[in-house]
XYZ file of C-alpha atoms in Angstrom:
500
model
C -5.064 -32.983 14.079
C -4.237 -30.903 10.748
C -1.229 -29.422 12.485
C 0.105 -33.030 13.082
C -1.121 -33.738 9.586
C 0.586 -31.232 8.173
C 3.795 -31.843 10.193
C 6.735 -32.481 7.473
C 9.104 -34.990 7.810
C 13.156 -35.967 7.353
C 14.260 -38.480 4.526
C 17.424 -38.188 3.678
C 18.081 -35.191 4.898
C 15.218 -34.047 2.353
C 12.005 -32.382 4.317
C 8.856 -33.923 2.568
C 5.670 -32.155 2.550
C 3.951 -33.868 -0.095
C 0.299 -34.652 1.396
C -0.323 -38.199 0.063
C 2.752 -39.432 1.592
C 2.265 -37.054 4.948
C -1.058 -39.076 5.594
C -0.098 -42.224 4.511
C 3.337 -41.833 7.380
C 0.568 -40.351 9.800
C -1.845 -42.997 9.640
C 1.351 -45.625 10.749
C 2.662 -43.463 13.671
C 1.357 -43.811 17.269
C 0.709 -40.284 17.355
C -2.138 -41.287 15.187
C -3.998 -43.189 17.674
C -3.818 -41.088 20.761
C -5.340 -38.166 18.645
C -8.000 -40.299 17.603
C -9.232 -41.172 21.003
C -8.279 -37.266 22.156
C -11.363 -36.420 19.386
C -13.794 -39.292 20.639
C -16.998 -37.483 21.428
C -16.922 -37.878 24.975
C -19.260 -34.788 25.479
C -22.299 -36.449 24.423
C -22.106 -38.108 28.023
C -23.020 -34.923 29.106
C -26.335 -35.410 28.116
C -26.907 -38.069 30.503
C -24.410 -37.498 33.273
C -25.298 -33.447 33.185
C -23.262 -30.748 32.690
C -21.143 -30.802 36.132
C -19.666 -34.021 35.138
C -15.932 -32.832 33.599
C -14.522 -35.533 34.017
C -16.148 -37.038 30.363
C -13.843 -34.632 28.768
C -10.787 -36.574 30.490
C -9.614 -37.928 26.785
C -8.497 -34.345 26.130
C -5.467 -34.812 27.916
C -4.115 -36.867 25.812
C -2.839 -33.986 23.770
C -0.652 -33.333 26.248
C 2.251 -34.356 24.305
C 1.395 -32.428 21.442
C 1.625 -29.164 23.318
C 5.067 -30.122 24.849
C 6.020 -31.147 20.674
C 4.600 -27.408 19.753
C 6.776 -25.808 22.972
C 9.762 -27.225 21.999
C 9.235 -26.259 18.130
C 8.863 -22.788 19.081
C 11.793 -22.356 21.664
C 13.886 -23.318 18.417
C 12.299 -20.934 16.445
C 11.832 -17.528 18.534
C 14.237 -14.747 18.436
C 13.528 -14.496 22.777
C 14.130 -18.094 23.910
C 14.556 -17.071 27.470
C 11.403 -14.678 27.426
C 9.977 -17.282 26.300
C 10.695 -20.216 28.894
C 9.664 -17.855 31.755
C 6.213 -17.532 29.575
C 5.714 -21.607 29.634
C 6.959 -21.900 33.289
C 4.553 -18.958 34.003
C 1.696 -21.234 32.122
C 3.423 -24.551 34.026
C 2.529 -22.227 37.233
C -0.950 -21.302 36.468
C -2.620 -24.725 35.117
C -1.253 -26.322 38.193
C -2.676 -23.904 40.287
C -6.046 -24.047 38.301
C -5.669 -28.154 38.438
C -5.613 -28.066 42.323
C -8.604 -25.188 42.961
C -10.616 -27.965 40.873
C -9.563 -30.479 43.326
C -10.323 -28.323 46.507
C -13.584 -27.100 45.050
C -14.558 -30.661 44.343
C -12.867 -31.998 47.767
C -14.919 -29.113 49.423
C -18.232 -30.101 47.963
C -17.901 -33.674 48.504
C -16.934 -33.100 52.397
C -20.106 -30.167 52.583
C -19.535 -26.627 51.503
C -18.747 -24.410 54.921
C -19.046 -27.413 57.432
C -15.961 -26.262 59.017
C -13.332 -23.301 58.196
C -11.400 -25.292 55.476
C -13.705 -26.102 52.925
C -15.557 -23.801 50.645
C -17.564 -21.773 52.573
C -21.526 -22.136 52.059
C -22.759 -21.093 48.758
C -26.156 -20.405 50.121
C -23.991 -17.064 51.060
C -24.661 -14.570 48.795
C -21.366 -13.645 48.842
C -19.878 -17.385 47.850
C -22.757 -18.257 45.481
C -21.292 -16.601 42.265
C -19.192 -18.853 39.863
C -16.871 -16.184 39.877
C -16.481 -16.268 43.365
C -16.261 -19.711 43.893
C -13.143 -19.647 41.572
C -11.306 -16.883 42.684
C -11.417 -18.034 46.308
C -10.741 -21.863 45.129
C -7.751 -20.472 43.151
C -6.303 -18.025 45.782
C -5.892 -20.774 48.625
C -4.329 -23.305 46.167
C -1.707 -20.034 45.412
C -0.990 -19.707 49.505
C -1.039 -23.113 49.621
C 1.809 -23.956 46.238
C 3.638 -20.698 47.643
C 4.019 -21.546 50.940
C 3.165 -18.315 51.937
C 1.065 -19.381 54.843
C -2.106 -17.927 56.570
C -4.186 -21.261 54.988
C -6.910 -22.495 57.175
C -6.127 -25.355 59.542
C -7.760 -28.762 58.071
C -10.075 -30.551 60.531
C -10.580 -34.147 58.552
C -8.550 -36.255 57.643
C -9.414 -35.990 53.986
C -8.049 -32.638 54.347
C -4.797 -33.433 56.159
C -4.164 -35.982 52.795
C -4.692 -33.316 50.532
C -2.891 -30.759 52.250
C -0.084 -32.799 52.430
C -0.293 -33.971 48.846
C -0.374 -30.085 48.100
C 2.724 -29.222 50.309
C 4.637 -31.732 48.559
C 4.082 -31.126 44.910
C 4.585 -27.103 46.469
C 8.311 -28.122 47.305
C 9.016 -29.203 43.891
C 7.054 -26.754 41.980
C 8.855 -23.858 44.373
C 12.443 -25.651 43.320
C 11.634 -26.163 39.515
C 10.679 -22.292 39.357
C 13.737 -21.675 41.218
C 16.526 -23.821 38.849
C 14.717 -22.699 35.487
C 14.385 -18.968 36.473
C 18.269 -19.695 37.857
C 19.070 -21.025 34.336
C 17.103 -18.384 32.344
C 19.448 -15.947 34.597
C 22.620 -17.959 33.733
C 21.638 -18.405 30.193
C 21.659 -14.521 30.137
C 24.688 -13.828 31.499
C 26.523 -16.701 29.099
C 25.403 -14.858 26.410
C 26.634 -11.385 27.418
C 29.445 -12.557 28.060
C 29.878 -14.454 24.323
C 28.872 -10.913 22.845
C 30.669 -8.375 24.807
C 34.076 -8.544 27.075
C 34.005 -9.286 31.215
C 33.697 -5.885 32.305
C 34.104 -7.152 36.288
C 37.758 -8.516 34.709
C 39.367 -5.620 33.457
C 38.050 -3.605 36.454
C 39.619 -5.814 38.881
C 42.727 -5.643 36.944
C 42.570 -1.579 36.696
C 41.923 -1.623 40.624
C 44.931 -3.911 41.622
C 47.668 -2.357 39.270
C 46.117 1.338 40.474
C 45.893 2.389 37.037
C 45.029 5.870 36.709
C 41.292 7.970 37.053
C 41.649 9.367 33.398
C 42.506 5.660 32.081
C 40.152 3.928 34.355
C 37.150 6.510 33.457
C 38.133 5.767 29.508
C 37.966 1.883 29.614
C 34.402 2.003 31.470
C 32.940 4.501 29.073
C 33.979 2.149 26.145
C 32.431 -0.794 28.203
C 29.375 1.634 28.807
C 29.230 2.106 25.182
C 29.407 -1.308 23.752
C 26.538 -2.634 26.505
C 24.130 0.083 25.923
C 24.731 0.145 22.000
C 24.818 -3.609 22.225
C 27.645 -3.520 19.749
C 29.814 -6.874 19.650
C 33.592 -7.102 19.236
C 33.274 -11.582 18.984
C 31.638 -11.531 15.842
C 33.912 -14.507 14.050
C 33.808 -16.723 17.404
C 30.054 -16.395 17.806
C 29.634 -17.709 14.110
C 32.263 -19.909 14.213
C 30.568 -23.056 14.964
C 28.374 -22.354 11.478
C 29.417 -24.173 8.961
C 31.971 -21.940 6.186
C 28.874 -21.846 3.368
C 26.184 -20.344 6.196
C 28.669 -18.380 7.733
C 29.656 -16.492 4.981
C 26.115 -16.277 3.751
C 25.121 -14.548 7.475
C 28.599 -12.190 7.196
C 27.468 -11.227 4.086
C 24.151 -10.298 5.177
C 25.328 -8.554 7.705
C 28.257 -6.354 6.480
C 28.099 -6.380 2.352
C 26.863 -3.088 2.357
C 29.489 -1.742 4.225
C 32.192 -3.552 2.428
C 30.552 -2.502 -1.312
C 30.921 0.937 -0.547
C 35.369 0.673 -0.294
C 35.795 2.247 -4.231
C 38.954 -0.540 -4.785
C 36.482 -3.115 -3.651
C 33.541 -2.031 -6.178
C 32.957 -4.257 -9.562
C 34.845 -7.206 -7.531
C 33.630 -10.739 -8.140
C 31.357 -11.831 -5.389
C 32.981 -14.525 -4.437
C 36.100 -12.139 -3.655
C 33.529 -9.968 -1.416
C 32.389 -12.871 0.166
C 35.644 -14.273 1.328
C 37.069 -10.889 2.177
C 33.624 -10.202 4.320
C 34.413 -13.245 6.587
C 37.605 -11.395 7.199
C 36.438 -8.520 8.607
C 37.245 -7.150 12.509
C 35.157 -5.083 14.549
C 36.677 -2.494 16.471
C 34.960 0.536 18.484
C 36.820 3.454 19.540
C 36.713 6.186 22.814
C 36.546 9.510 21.820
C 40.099 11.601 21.217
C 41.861 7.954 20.623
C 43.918 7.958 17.142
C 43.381 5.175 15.269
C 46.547 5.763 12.996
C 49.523 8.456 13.448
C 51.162 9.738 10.644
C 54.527 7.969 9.949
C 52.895 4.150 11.444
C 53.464 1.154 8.963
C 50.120 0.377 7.524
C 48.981 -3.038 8.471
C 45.660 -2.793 7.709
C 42.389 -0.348 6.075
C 39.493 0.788 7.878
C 35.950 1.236 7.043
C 33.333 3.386 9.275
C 30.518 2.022 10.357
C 29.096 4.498 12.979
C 30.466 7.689 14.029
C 32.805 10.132 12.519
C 36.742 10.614 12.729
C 38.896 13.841 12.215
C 41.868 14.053 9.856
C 44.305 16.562 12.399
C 47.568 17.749 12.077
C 50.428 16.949 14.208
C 49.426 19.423 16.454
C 46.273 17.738 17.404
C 44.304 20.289 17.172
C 43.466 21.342 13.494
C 40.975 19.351 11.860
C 41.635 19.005 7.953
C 38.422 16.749 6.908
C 36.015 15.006 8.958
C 35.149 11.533 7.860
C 32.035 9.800 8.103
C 29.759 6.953 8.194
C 30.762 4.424 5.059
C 33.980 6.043 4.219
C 37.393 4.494 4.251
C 40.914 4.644 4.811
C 44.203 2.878 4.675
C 43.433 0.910 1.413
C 46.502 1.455 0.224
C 48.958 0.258 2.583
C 47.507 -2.844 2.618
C 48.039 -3.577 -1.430
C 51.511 -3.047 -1.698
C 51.592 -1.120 -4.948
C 55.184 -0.210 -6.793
C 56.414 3.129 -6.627
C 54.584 4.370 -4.082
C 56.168 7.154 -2.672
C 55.162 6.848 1.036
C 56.518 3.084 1.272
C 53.583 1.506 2.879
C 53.176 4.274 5.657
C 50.401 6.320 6.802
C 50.162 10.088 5.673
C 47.799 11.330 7.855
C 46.820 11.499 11.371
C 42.993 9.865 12.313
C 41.399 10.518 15.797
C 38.014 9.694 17.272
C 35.878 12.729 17.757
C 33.259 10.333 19.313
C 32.811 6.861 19.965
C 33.399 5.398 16.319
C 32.695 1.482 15.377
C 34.853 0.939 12.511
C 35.702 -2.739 10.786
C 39.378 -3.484 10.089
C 40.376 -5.462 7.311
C 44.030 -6.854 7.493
C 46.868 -6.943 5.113
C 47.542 -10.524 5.729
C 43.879 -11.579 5.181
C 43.808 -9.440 2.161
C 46.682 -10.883 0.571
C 45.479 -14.831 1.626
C 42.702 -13.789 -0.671
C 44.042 -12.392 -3.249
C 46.322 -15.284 -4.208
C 43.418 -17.100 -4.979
C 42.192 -14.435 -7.223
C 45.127 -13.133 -9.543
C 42.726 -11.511 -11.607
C 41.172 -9.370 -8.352
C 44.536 -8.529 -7.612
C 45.672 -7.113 -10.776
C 42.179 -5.052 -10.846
C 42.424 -3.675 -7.375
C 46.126 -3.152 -7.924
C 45.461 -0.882 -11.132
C 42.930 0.839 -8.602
C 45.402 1.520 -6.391
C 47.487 3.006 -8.492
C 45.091 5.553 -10.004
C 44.412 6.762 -7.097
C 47.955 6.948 -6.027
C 48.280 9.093 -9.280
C 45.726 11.592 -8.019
C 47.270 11.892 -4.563
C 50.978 12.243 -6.465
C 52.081 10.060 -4.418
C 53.233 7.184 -7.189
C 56.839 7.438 -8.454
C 56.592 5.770 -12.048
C 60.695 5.451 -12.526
C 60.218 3.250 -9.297
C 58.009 0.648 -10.591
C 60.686 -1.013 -13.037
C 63.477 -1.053 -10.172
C 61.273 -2.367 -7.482
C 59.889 -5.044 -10.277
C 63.515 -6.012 -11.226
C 64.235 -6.095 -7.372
C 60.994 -8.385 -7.404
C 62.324 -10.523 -10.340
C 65.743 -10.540 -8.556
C 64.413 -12.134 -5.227
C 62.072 -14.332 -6.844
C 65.206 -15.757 -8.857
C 66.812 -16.175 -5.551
C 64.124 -17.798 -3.917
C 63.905 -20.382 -7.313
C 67.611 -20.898 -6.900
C 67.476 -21.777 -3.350
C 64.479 -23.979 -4.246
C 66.942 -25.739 -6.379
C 69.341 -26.150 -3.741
C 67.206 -27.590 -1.936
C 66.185 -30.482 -3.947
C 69.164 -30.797 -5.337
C 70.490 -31.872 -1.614
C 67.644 -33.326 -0.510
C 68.631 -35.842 -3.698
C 72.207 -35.596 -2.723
C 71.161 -36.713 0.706
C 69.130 -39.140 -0.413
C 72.044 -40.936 -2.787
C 74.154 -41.106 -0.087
C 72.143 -43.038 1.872
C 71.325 -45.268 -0.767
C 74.920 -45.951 -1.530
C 75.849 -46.440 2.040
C 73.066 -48.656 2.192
C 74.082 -50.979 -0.992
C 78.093 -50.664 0.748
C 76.638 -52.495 3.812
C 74.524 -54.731 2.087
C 77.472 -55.876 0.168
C 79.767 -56.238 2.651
C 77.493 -58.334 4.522
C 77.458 -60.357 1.497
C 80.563 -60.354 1.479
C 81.640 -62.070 4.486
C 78.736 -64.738 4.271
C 80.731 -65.686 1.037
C 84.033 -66.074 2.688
C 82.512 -68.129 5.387
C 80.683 -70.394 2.865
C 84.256 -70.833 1.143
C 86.176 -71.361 3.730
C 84.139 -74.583 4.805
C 84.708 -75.461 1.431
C 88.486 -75.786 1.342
C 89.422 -77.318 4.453
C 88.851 -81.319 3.570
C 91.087 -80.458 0.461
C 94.196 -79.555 2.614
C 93.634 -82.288 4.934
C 93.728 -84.754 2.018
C 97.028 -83.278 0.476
C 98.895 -83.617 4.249
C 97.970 -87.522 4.214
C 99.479 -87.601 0.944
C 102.534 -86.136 1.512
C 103.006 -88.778 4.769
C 102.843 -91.758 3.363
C 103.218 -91.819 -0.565
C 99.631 -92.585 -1.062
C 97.949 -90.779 -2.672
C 100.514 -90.273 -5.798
C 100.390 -94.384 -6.259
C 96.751 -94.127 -6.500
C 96.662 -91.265 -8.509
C 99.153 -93.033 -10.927
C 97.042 -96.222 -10.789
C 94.348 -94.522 -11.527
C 95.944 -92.732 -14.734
C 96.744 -96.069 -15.536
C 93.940 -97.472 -15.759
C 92.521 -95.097 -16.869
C 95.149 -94.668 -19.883
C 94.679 -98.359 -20.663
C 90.929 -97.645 -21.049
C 91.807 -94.882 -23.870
C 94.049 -97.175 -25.468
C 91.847 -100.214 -26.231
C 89.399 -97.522 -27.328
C 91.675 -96.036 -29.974
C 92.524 -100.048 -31.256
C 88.912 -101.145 -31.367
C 88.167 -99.563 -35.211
C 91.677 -101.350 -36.261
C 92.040 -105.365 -36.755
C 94.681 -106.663 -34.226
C 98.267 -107.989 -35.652
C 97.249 -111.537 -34.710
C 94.415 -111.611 -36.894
């Protein structure tokens, strides 16, 4: 009852696990009632019934659901979910079986302890009279009898026939849930081997049918050999993918920010810097006698050592200039691109295994994604670079001015181009405008014309009849006339007429 008390809650996404308001959602929840009645002081019956009546103690059950609440709660929590479902099945396993000796025991004393081979024998037997006894033996036939294993005495009654049938039934199902969970504890094993580590069976199969060679063969399996028994994991990014980007950079960092602090170009970063460049990081696990660079190879990306050390050899293979081990680095400086270096991006030395080496690759591409979000990290690590490049004297100084005017050059070019660009784009974009407005207009155009030309044909017809028959000019003339007569009297009306 205090655990379910004390059980927080979700509001808002908020967990609340203020006590006042705890109770006061407690007290409202149907939870609330069936632990009430689980407490009710049902053993006090005991004093009247006696003390081989269990069955007062039946409310207890109703807890039942807690326990399946607290199950589930810790399956989510553990670090050994599958160790820990064979556990509950296990406990599944044994209550049942407990469960059903307390049904034969009671079966057996109801029908008459030893009245025939089934039942219980007689406890007047000192060797059945013991508690202990009477357990054990009540407890081993229910386990032949939920096993199946056979060799249980033949019931006589038919009391017994019901309840070994009853048994043999709930036996089938209890036989095929143990069966499909132990099954999916084996499959759920096996998924996630094969999310941490590489199909071995795969690669063999593919070695076998294109009869690749002993040596080759012998390599790959002591590499798979390596990463099962060292439990080392090449998958990191797609396990943590499905985290969201704040929690799984918060786990990468966790996890490999010590090894990533200890790269000198990469020390007095910003931590935001270190935490996107962590996410970015690759593990890789060589064989022993594999090179991980050659001398002359275009660097694409640095290294940093995790486990295991690596030899700096000639090109002879065989001498051994340095030996480097675990939190060293190399290849920083092909990845930053720095002016005037002399080696132009290229690795100078030679790096073998000597044994099996886990080392974490950090790209050039990643790198510079980064970096363009950090200028100022870039022009730090850059200046890094450089010292160092000074030490090695390995950093042509005369070269930096060329390769920056080259650098102004192209980035001209590439503005220019931009230009271009737009400026067509526009170009493009005028020309489709104006052969746009051409055919709106000339649509226009020819609606006019058709408008006109209804406009102009009653005209001609009336000129023709004209011209036939003298009409029209007498009725034109008449109508000047008249309508000259009309101006006339209006230019006499101010004047007196001669008359008067």
């Amino acid at each position: 009852l205090v655990w379910a008390v004390l059980t927080g809650f979700l509001e808002h996404g908020i967990m609340v696990q203020e006590r006042s308001r705890l109770n006061r959602r407690y007290l409202h929840t149907s939870e609330f009632f069936f632990d009430a009645l689980s407490l009710l002081p049902t053993d006090l019956l005991y004093l009247w019934l006696g003390i081989h009546c269990p069955m007062v103690r039946i409310n207890r059950f109703l807890r039942i659901p807690r326990l399946f609440e607290a199950f589930d709660r810790m399956e989510t929590r553990t670090s050994y979910p599958n160790s820990f479902r064979l556990c509950k099945l296990m406990l599944y396993t044994f209550v049942l079986i407990h469960w059903n000796s307390c049904g034969y025991f009671a079966l057996s004393r109801t029908i008459g302890f030893g009245v025939d081979p089934w039942v219980y024998p007689n406890i007047t037997d000192p060797d059945f009279a013991s508690e202990l006894r009477q357990y054990i033996y009540s407890f081993w036939i229910s386990t032949l009898v939920f096993t199946t294993v056979g060799d249980t005495p033949v019931p006589e009654r038919e009391e017994e026939y019901l309840f070994m049938i009853a048994d043999l039934l709930i036996a089938v199902l209890v036989f095929a849930s143990i069966v499909g969970n132990v099954g999916n504890v084996i499959t759920n094993l096996n998924n996630a081997d094969n999310a941490f580590f590489p199909n071995h069976e795969l690669v063999k199969s593919y070695m076998k049918t294109h009869r690749v060679n002993k040596d080759l063969q012998t390599r790959v399996n002591g590499w798979y050999q390596h990463l099962h028994i060292n439990k080392k994991m090449t998958r990191e990014n797609e396990i943590l993918q499905l985290l969201p980007d704040r929690l799984r950079a918060e786990v990468a960092v966790s996890v490999h920010m010590g090894t990533l602090s200890k790269v000198t170009i990469f020390q007095n970063c910003e931590m935001s810097l270190l935490e996107e460049l962590v996410l970015k990081l690759k593990p890789q696990v060589y064989s022993p006698r594999e090179y991980v660079c050659k001398k002359g190879d275009i660097g694409h990306e640095m290294y940093i050592i995790k486990e295991g050390k690596l030899a700096v050899v000639a090109d002879d293979g065989v001498t051994e200039f340095a030996v480097l081990g675990e939190g060293n680095f190399f290849g920083e400086i092909s990845i930053l691109n720095i002016k005037g270096n002399k080696s132009g991006n290229r690795r100078t030395a030679n790096i073998r295994s000597i044994g099996h080496s886990d080392l974490f690759c950090l790209s050039k591409e990643d790198l510079k994604g980064v970096l363009t979000e950090f200028p100022d990290a870039k022009r730090i690590l850059e200046e890094k670079g450089r010292q160092i490049l000074m030490k090695m004297g390995i950093l042509d100084e005369s070269m930096v001015g060329v390769e920056e005017k080259k650098e102004l050059t192209v980035s001209r070019l590439n503005e220019i181009e931009g230009k271009l660009d737009s400026l067509q784009t526009k170009l493009a974009r005028l020309l489709a405008e104006l052969e746009s407005n051409t055919y709106k207009l000339r649509i226009r155009l020819e609606q006019l014309e058709n408008e006109t030309s209804e406009w102009e044909l009653p005209k001609v017809e009336h000129e023709k009849d004209g011209e036939d028959d003298g009409e029209g000019e007498v009725k034109g003339d008449r109508v000047e006339g008249e309508s000259g007569k009309k101006v006339g009297k209006k230019e006499d009306e101010p004047g007196p007429s001669k008359g008067e």
